[in-house]
Short mmCIF file of C-alpha atoms in Angstrom, two decimals:
data_model
loop_
_atom_site.label_atom_id
_atom_site.label_comp_id
_atom_site.label_asym_id
_atom_site.label_seq_id
_atom_site.Cartn_x
_atom_site.Cartn_y
_atom_site.Cartn_z
CA UNK A 22 201.25 22.92 -55.38
CA UNK A 23 199.28 24.52 -57.82
CA UNK A 24 199.34 22.66 -61.52
CA UNK A 25 200.93 25.20 -64.72
CA UNK A 26 196.33 25.22 -65.29
CA UNK A 27 195.64 25.91 -62.13
CA UNK A 28 198.59 29.05 -62.21
CA UNK A 29 197.43 31.07 -64.93
CA UNK A 30 194.11 30.80 -64.69
CA UNK A 31 193.80 34.40 -63.66
CA UNK A 32 196.62 35.69 -66.32
CA UNK A 33 193.88 33.96 -68.90
CA UNK A 34 191.02 35.56 -68.29
CA UNK A 35 192.72 38.98 -68.09
CA UNK A 36 194.44 38.16 -71.70
CA UNK A 37 190.84 36.95 -72.72
CA UNK A 38 189.07 40.72 -72.01
CA UNK A 39 191.26 43.05 -73.49
CA UNK A 40 191.49 40.84 -76.42
CA UNK A 41 187.59 40.83 -76.72
CA UNK A 42 187.43 44.16 -76.31
CA UNK A 43 190.68 44.94 -78.65
CA UNK A 44 188.70 42.49 -80.92
CA UNK A 45 185.37 44.28 -81.07
CA UNK A 46 187.14 47.82 -81.87
CA UNK A 47 188.70 46.43 -84.35
CA UNK A 48 185.16 44.74 -85.72
CA UNK A 49 183.71 48.32 -85.66
CA UNK A 50 186.49 50.28 -87.19
CA UNK A 51 186.22 48.15 -90.20
CA UNK A 52 182.42 47.85 -90.79
CA UNK A 53 181.63 51.49 -90.36
CA UNK A 54 183.45 53.44 -93.49
CA UNK A 55 182.57 49.78 -95.42
CA UNK A 56 178.81 49.97 -94.05
CA UNK A 57 178.55 53.88 -95.31
CA UNK A 58 179.81 53.69 -98.15
CA UNK A 59 177.66 50.33 -99.14
CA UNK A 60 174.27 52.91 -97.73
CA UNK A 61 175.56 55.36 -100.21
CA UNK A 62 175.15 52.76 -102.99
CA UNK A 63 171.97 52.07 -102.16
CA UNK A 64 171.27 55.36 -101.90
CA UNK A 65 172.59 56.58 -105.13
CA UNK A 66 171.35 53.02 -106.52
CA UNK A 67 167.90 54.35 -105.38
CA UNK A 68 168.04 57.79 -106.24
CA UNK A 69 168.93 56.95 -110.45
CA UNK A 70 166.45 54.94 -111.07
CA UNK A 71 163.60 57.21 -109.11
CA UNK A 72 164.74 59.73 -111.17
CA UNK A 73 164.31 57.14 -114.93
CA UNK A 74 161.07 55.73 -113.22
CA UNK A 75 159.77 59.74 -113.41
CA UNK A 76 157.14 61.06 -115.85
CA UNK A 77 159.43 62.84 -117.15
CA UNK A 78 162.39 60.62 -116.79
CA UNK A 79 165.03 62.81 -115.98
CA UNK A 80 167.58 63.29 -113.83
CA UNK A 81 166.30 65.20 -110.95
CA UNK A 82 166.57 62.12 -108.52
CA UNK A 83 169.88 62.11 -109.07
CA UNK A 84 170.62 65.72 -108.79
CA UNK A 85 169.16 65.55 -105.35
CA UNK A 86 171.68 62.76 -104.19
CA UNK A 87 173.99 65.18 -105.40
CA UNK A 88 172.42 68.26 -103.29
CA UNK A 89 172.71 66.78 -100.44
CA UNK A 90 175.47 64.52 -100.43
CA UNK A 91 177.54 66.84 -102.57
CA UNK A 92 179.78 63.37 -104.92
CA UNK A 93 179.59 60.48 -103.65
CA UNK A 94 182.72 59.17 -104.25
CA UNK A 95 183.93 62.28 -101.68
CA UNK A 96 181.92 61.56 -99.91
CA UNK A 97 182.76 57.92 -99.59
CA UNK A 98 186.52 58.76 -99.16
CA UNK A 99 185.52 61.08 -96.51
CA UNK A 100 184.20 58.19 -94.17
CA UNK A 101 187.67 56.16 -94.73
CA UNK A 102 188.85 58.14 -93.21
CA UNK A 103 187.05 58.34 -90.14
CA UNK A 104 187.18 56.63 -87.31
CA UNK A 105 183.83 55.01 -84.83
CA UNK A 106 184.77 58.02 -82.65
CA UNK A 107 184.02 60.33 -85.47
CA UNK A 108 180.67 59.87 -85.29
CA UNK A 109 179.85 60.51 -81.25
CA UNK A 110 178.27 63.43 -80.29
CA UNK A 111 181.48 64.70 -78.71
CA UNK A 112 180.73 68.65 -78.28
CA UNK A 113 177.68 67.26 -76.91
CA UNK A 114 179.64 64.57 -74.77
CA UNK A 115 182.00 66.82 -73.28
CA UNK A 116 179.32 68.99 -72.79
CA UNK A 117 178.17 66.52 -70.14
CA UNK A 118 180.94 66.02 -69.17
CA UNK A 119 182.55 69.28 -67.46
CA UNK A 120 179.14 70.49 -66.80
CA UNK A 121 180.42 69.92 -62.79
CA UNK A 122 183.36 72.03 -62.16
CA UNK A 123 186.13 70.87 -59.01
CA UNK A 124 183.76 72.28 -56.43
CA UNK A 125 181.20 70.59 -56.66
CA UNK A 126 183.19 67.73 -57.97
CA UNK A 127 185.39 67.31 -54.55
CA UNK A 128 181.90 68.17 -53.12
CA UNK A 129 180.27 64.93 -54.25
CA UNK A 130 183.07 62.98 -54.18
CA UNK A 131 183.65 63.95 -50.44
CA UNK A 132 180.60 61.57 -48.25
CA UNK A 133 181.97 58.89 -51.13
CA UNK A 134 185.38 58.38 -49.63
CA UNK A 135 183.99 58.92 -46.03
CA UNK A 136 181.44 56.09 -46.88
CA UNK A 137 184.09 53.94 -47.98
CA UNK A 138 186.34 53.90 -44.46
CA UNK A 139 183.55 52.04 -42.63
CA UNK A 140 184.14 49.05 -45.28
CA UNK A 141 187.31 49.27 -45.38
CA UNK A 142 187.68 48.63 -42.18
CA UNK A 143 185.67 45.18 -41.50
CA UNK A 144 187.79 44.21 -44.11
CA UNK A 145 190.48 44.90 -42.48
CA UNK A 146 188.85 42.74 -39.20
CA UNK A 147 187.87 40.17 -41.33
CA UNK A 148 191.62 39.71 -43.40
CA UNK A 149 193.00 39.38 -40.10
CA UNK A 150 190.84 36.32 -38.90
CA UNK A 151 192.54 32.79 -38.58
CA UNK A 152 190.92 31.03 -40.78
CA UNK A 153 190.98 32.90 -43.64
CA UNK A 154 195.26 32.07 -43.59
CA UNK A 155 196.69 35.68 -44.48
CA UNK A 156 199.90 35.99 -44.02
CA UNK A 157 200.82 38.30 -41.89
CA UNK A 158 202.80 40.67 -43.93
CA UNK A 159 199.71 41.12 -46.01
CA UNK A 160 197.46 42.03 -43.12
CA UNK A 161 199.77 44.84 -42.60
CA UNK A 162 200.35 45.78 -46.33
CA UNK A 163 196.76 46.43 -46.61
CA UNK A 164 196.25 48.31 -43.97
CA UNK A 165 198.89 50.45 -44.71
CA UNK A 166 196.03 52.26 -47.07
CA UNK A 167 194.52 53.27 -44.04
CA UNK A 168 198.14 55.48 -43.53
CA UNK A 169 198.09 57.09 -47.13
CA UNK A 170 194.12 58.04 -46.06
CA UNK A 171 195.20 60.10 -42.90
CA UNK A 172 198.14 61.35 -44.73
CA UNK A 173 196.17 62.30 -47.87
CA UNK A 174 194.02 64.19 -45.73
CA UNK A 175 196.39 67.26 -44.45
CA UNK A 176 198.28 67.57 -48.06
CA UNK A 177 194.84 68.43 -49.33
CA UNK A 178 194.03 70.61 -46.17
CA UNK A 179 197.65 72.32 -47.40
CA UNK A 180 197.39 72.42 -51.51
CA UNK A 181 193.87 74.27 -50.91
CA UNK A 182 195.16 76.43 -47.98
CA UNK A 183 198.29 77.59 -49.70
CA UNK A 184 197.76 77.11 -53.30
CA UNK A 185 193.90 77.58 -53.37
CA UNK A 186 194.19 74.36 -55.52
CA UNK A 187 193.29 71.07 -55.02
CA UNK A 188 196.13 68.39 -54.12
CA UNK A 189 196.17 67.25 -57.56
CA UNK A 190 197.10 70.54 -59.33
CA UNK A 191 200.04 70.86 -56.48
CA UNK A 192 203.14 68.17 -58.06
CA UNK A 193 204.56 67.87 -55.28
CA UNK A 194 202.74 67.77 -52.61
CA UNK A 195 200.74 65.32 -55.14
CA UNK A 196 203.79 62.70 -55.45
CA UNK A 197 204.55 62.68 -52.56
CA UNK A 198 200.67 62.15 -51.49
CA UNK A 199 200.37 59.14 -53.56
CA UNK A 200 203.45 57.44 -52.92
CA UNK A 201 202.26 56.41 -49.89
CA UNK A 202 199.78 54.23 -51.82
CA UNK A 203 202.59 53.11 -53.71
CA UNK A 204 204.28 51.82 -50.88
CA UNK A 205 201.05 50.02 -49.56
CA UNK A 206 200.66 47.69 -52.19
CA UNK A 207 204.63 47.38 -52.95
CA UNK A 208 204.37 45.77 -49.61
CA UNK A 209 201.00 43.74 -50.32
CA UNK A 210 202.82 42.70 -53.50
CA UNK A 211 206.36 41.60 -51.12
CA UNK A 212 204.24 40.05 -48.11
CA UNK A 213 202.42 37.69 -50.74
CA UNK A 214 205.77 36.64 -53.56
CA UNK A 215 206.97 35.60 -49.94
CA UNK A 216 204.78 33.73 -47.90
CA UNK A 217 203.47 31.83 -51.64
CA UNK A 218 207.05 31.56 -53.25
CA UNK A 219 207.49 29.14 -49.36
CA UNK A 220 204.63 27.54 -49.55
CA UNK A 221 205.20 25.78 -52.91
CA UNK A 222 208.82 25.50 -51.88
CA UNK A 223 210.53 27.34 -54.43
CA UNK A 224 213.46 29.05 -51.50
CA UNK A 225 211.98 27.30 -48.67
CA UNK A 226 209.13 24.73 -47.08
CA UNK A 227 209.13 27.43 -43.69
CA UNK A 228 207.68 30.11 -44.32
CA UNK A 229 209.43 33.41 -43.85
CA UNK A 230 209.13 35.78 -40.79
CA UNK A 231 206.45 38.41 -43.23
CA UNK A 232 203.92 35.75 -43.08
CA UNK A 233 204.06 34.82 -39.03
CA UNK A 234 204.53 38.63 -37.71
CA UNK A 235 203.57 42.02 -38.42
CA UNK A 236 207.24 43.23 -37.11
CA UNK A 237 209.27 42.88 -40.22
CA UNK A 238 205.84 44.57 -42.99
CA UNK A 239 205.78 47.72 -39.98
CA UNK A 240 209.61 48.07 -40.88
CA UNK A 241 209.52 47.43 -44.53
CA UNK A 242 206.61 50.80 -43.61
CA UNK A 243 207.73 52.39 -40.97
CA UNK A 244 211.50 52.99 -43.62
CA UNK A 245 209.81 54.36 -46.99
CA UNK A 246 206.92 56.05 -45.13
CA UNK A 247 210.27 58.21 -43.92
CA UNK A 248 211.41 58.55 -47.05
CA UNK A 249 208.05 59.78 -48.77
CA UNK A 250 208.11 61.56 -46.02
CA UNK A 251 211.09 63.41 -46.68
CA UNK A 252 209.77 64.10 -51.00
CA UNK A 253 206.97 66.02 -48.81
CA UNK A 254 208.84 68.23 -46.44
CA UNK A 255 212.25 69.40 -47.92
CA UNK A 256 209.99 71.21 -51.01
CA UNK A 257 207.76 72.68 -47.60
CA UNK A 258 211.47 73.90 -45.89
CA UNK A 259 212.57 75.46 -48.67
CA UNK A 260 209.85 77.87 -50.44
CA UNK A 261 208.33 75.16 -53.17
CA UNK A 262 205.47 76.61 -55.26
CA UNK A 263 202.30 74.98 -56.57
CA UNK A 264 203.94 73.56 -59.70
CA UNK A 265 207.38 72.80 -58.07
CA UNK A 266 207.45 69.65 -59.43
CA UNK A 267 207.53 66.19 -57.23
CA UNK A 268 211.53 64.66 -56.64
CA UNK A 269 212.41 68.26 -58.38
CA UNK A 270 211.65 67.35 -62.06
CA UNK A 271 213.93 64.19 -61.92
CA UNK A 272 213.67 62.51 -65.43
CA UNK A 273 211.28 65.35 -66.40
CA UNK A 274 214.16 66.42 -69.50
CA UNK A 275 212.70 70.24 -68.69
CA UNK A 276 215.36 71.04 -71.99
CA UNK A 277 213.94 69.69 -74.30
CA UNK A 278 211.71 70.87 -76.38
CA UNK A 279 209.51 67.88 -77.22
CA UNK A 280 206.60 70.29 -79.40
CA UNK A 281 209.28 70.28 -82.14
CA UNK A 282 208.19 65.78 -82.59
CA UNK A 283 204.75 66.55 -82.44
CA UNK A 284 203.96 67.56 -79.81
CA UNK A 285 201.58 69.49 -77.74
CA UNK A 286 202.44 71.94 -75.10
CA UNK A 287 201.44 70.85 -71.77
CA UNK A 288 199.77 72.89 -68.68
CA UNK A 289 201.68 73.66 -65.41
CA UNK A 290 199.37 71.14 -63.95
CA UNK A 291 200.90 68.35 -65.63
CA UNK A 292 201.75 65.85 -63.89
CA UNK A 293 205.93 64.67 -64.04
CA UNK A 294 207.88 61.74 -64.57
CA UNK A 295 208.47 60.71 -61.38
CA UNK A 296 204.63 61.47 -60.34
CA UNK A 297 203.16 59.35 -63.08
CA UNK A 298 206.14 56.62 -62.07
CA UNK A 299 203.86 56.41 -58.59
CA UNK A 300 200.46 56.18 -60.24
CA UNK A 301 201.88 53.69 -63.25
CA UNK A 302 203.88 51.52 -60.90
CA UNK A 303 200.80 51.34 -58.16
CA UNK A 304 198.17 50.00 -61.05
CA UNK A 305 201.04 47.16 -61.53
CA UNK A 306 201.54 45.85 -58.42
CA UNK A 307 197.73 46.12 -57.53
CA UNK A 308 197.40 44.26 -60.90
CA UNK A 309 200.30 42.04 -59.07
CA UNK A 310 198.88 42.18 -55.75
CA UNK A 311 195.08 40.52 -57.18
CA UNK A 312 196.61 37.77 -58.92
CA UNK A 313 198.25 36.58 -55.81
CA UNK A 314 195.36 36.99 -54.91
CA UNK A 315 193.82 33.98 -56.98
CA UNK A 316 196.81 31.76 -56.58
CA UNK A 317 196.51 31.72 -52.04
CA UNK A 318 193.06 30.55 -52.68
CA UNK A 319 194.59 27.23 -54.25
CA UNK A 320 197.18 27.15 -51.68
CA UNK A 321 195.24 27.54 -48.11
CA UNK A 322 191.84 26.21 -49.88
CA UNK A 323 189.43 28.50 -49.85
CA UNK A 324 187.67 30.34 -52.53
CA UNK A 325 187.26 33.06 -50.44
CA UNK A 326 190.46 34.74 -51.26
CA UNK A 327 188.83 34.13 -55.31
CA UNK A 328 185.86 36.18 -54.44
CA UNK A 329 188.48 38.92 -52.69
CA UNK A 330 189.93 39.18 -56.33
CA UNK A 331 186.91 40.32 -58.30
CA UNK A 332 185.82 42.99 -54.98
CA UNK A 333 189.80 44.62 -55.49
CA UNK A 334 188.30 44.99 -59.45
CA UNK A 335 186.44 47.86 -58.31
CA UNK A 336 189.14 49.64 -56.38
CA UNK A 337 191.97 49.74 -59.49
CA UNK A 338 188.83 51.02 -61.99
CA UNK A 339 189.41 53.02 -58.73
CA UNK A 340 192.50 53.54 -59.72
CA UNK A 341 192.22 53.53 -63.45
CA UNK A 342 189.91 56.40 -63.59
CA UNK A 343 192.38 58.81 -61.61
CA UNK A 344 195.10 58.20 -63.41
CA UNK A 345 192.58 59.12 -66.65
CA UNK A 346 191.24 62.09 -65.17
CA UNK A 347 194.85 63.44 -64.36
CA UNK A 348 195.87 61.93 -68.31
CA UNK A 349 193.40 64.52 -69.37
CA UNK A 350 195.24 67.88 -66.90
CA UNK A 351 192.33 67.09 -64.31
CA UNK A 352 190.19 68.90 -66.73
CA UNK A 353 187.10 66.53 -65.94
CA UNK A 354 186.04 67.06 -62.60
CA UNK A 355 183.13 64.41 -62.81
CA UNK A 356 185.67 61.51 -62.64
CA UNK A 357 186.61 62.50 -59.32
CA UNK A 358 182.99 61.61 -57.65
CA UNK A 359 183.60 58.22 -59.98
CA UNK A 360 186.19 57.44 -58.72
CA UNK A 361 185.20 57.90 -54.98
CA UNK A 362 182.28 55.80 -55.96
CA UNK A 363 184.85 53.04 -57.00
CA UNK A 364 186.60 53.16 -54.27
CA UNK A 365 183.15 53.49 -51.92
CA UNK A 366 181.66 49.38 -54.15
CA UNK A 367 185.35 48.52 -53.43
CA UNK A 368 185.72 48.94 -49.90
CA UNK A 369 182.36 47.11 -50.00
CA UNK A 370 182.73 44.55 -51.69
#
């Protein structure tokens, strides 16, 4: 059994990563305005000395400073109200990020998504090698990702044929398809947790059925997939439109005018709350699965599982990229091939 220090090593590593990143941002935010103020002091002093040392001892240097910069006090005050992000060339960056359209982005992403399939099949093969001591339910969980891939394809085709739009812009199809990924991660996490608890003697020293047989996890997948399929078939049979909300918009609070509290009006292709829940739960479940991989390496004394944890990081980044794409209302097409690239890298590593 691992001691507490070993158990928390993965969590401390993630915490330190977030802490260092946050500290860096805060340091930059505090540095930029103060440094700008000191720079203005130096410039002002230099011009004042230049004017005093000039041949006519006039205030031409100081006047030139005011003509170019305006009042130092006013400019300093403005800078103090700015953040480091105000210094970025936002217009240039925006043009670069939106320079390709949706069709071009999907054309770039398609081959990458296709290429990522073969490494994933190899991963599933090696995952099932007996010496790797992988719980059977975990293998089923990772294999269920193929179900998500193959059922997402007809959903994307339907969105294109019915509405001339991408899958991400048809909420009811999008939510139903993405729920399959949530099922994948959920089954993986539950199977891993049961195996870990048994190995650590928390519940019983006898391995759970999900660790010794594929059947329990397959039953979970079948039941959850049936529910996910129903969330797509029912709207399809009742005349759903492109922007029909997933799960009929439950939890969306349509009767509330959020703009009176400062919220901006959202476009029609914005994700509904149930669809956001599907996306965020997938990310959280995947992080938990990564943590279980790390702990399993110590349980079975196989460091390859820790290597797998690092290999899963690009896949988690792929999920974050997808959520970022939706956060900006699918308006940054370059994120689509970026997500495909990260998926390909993650499946390969």
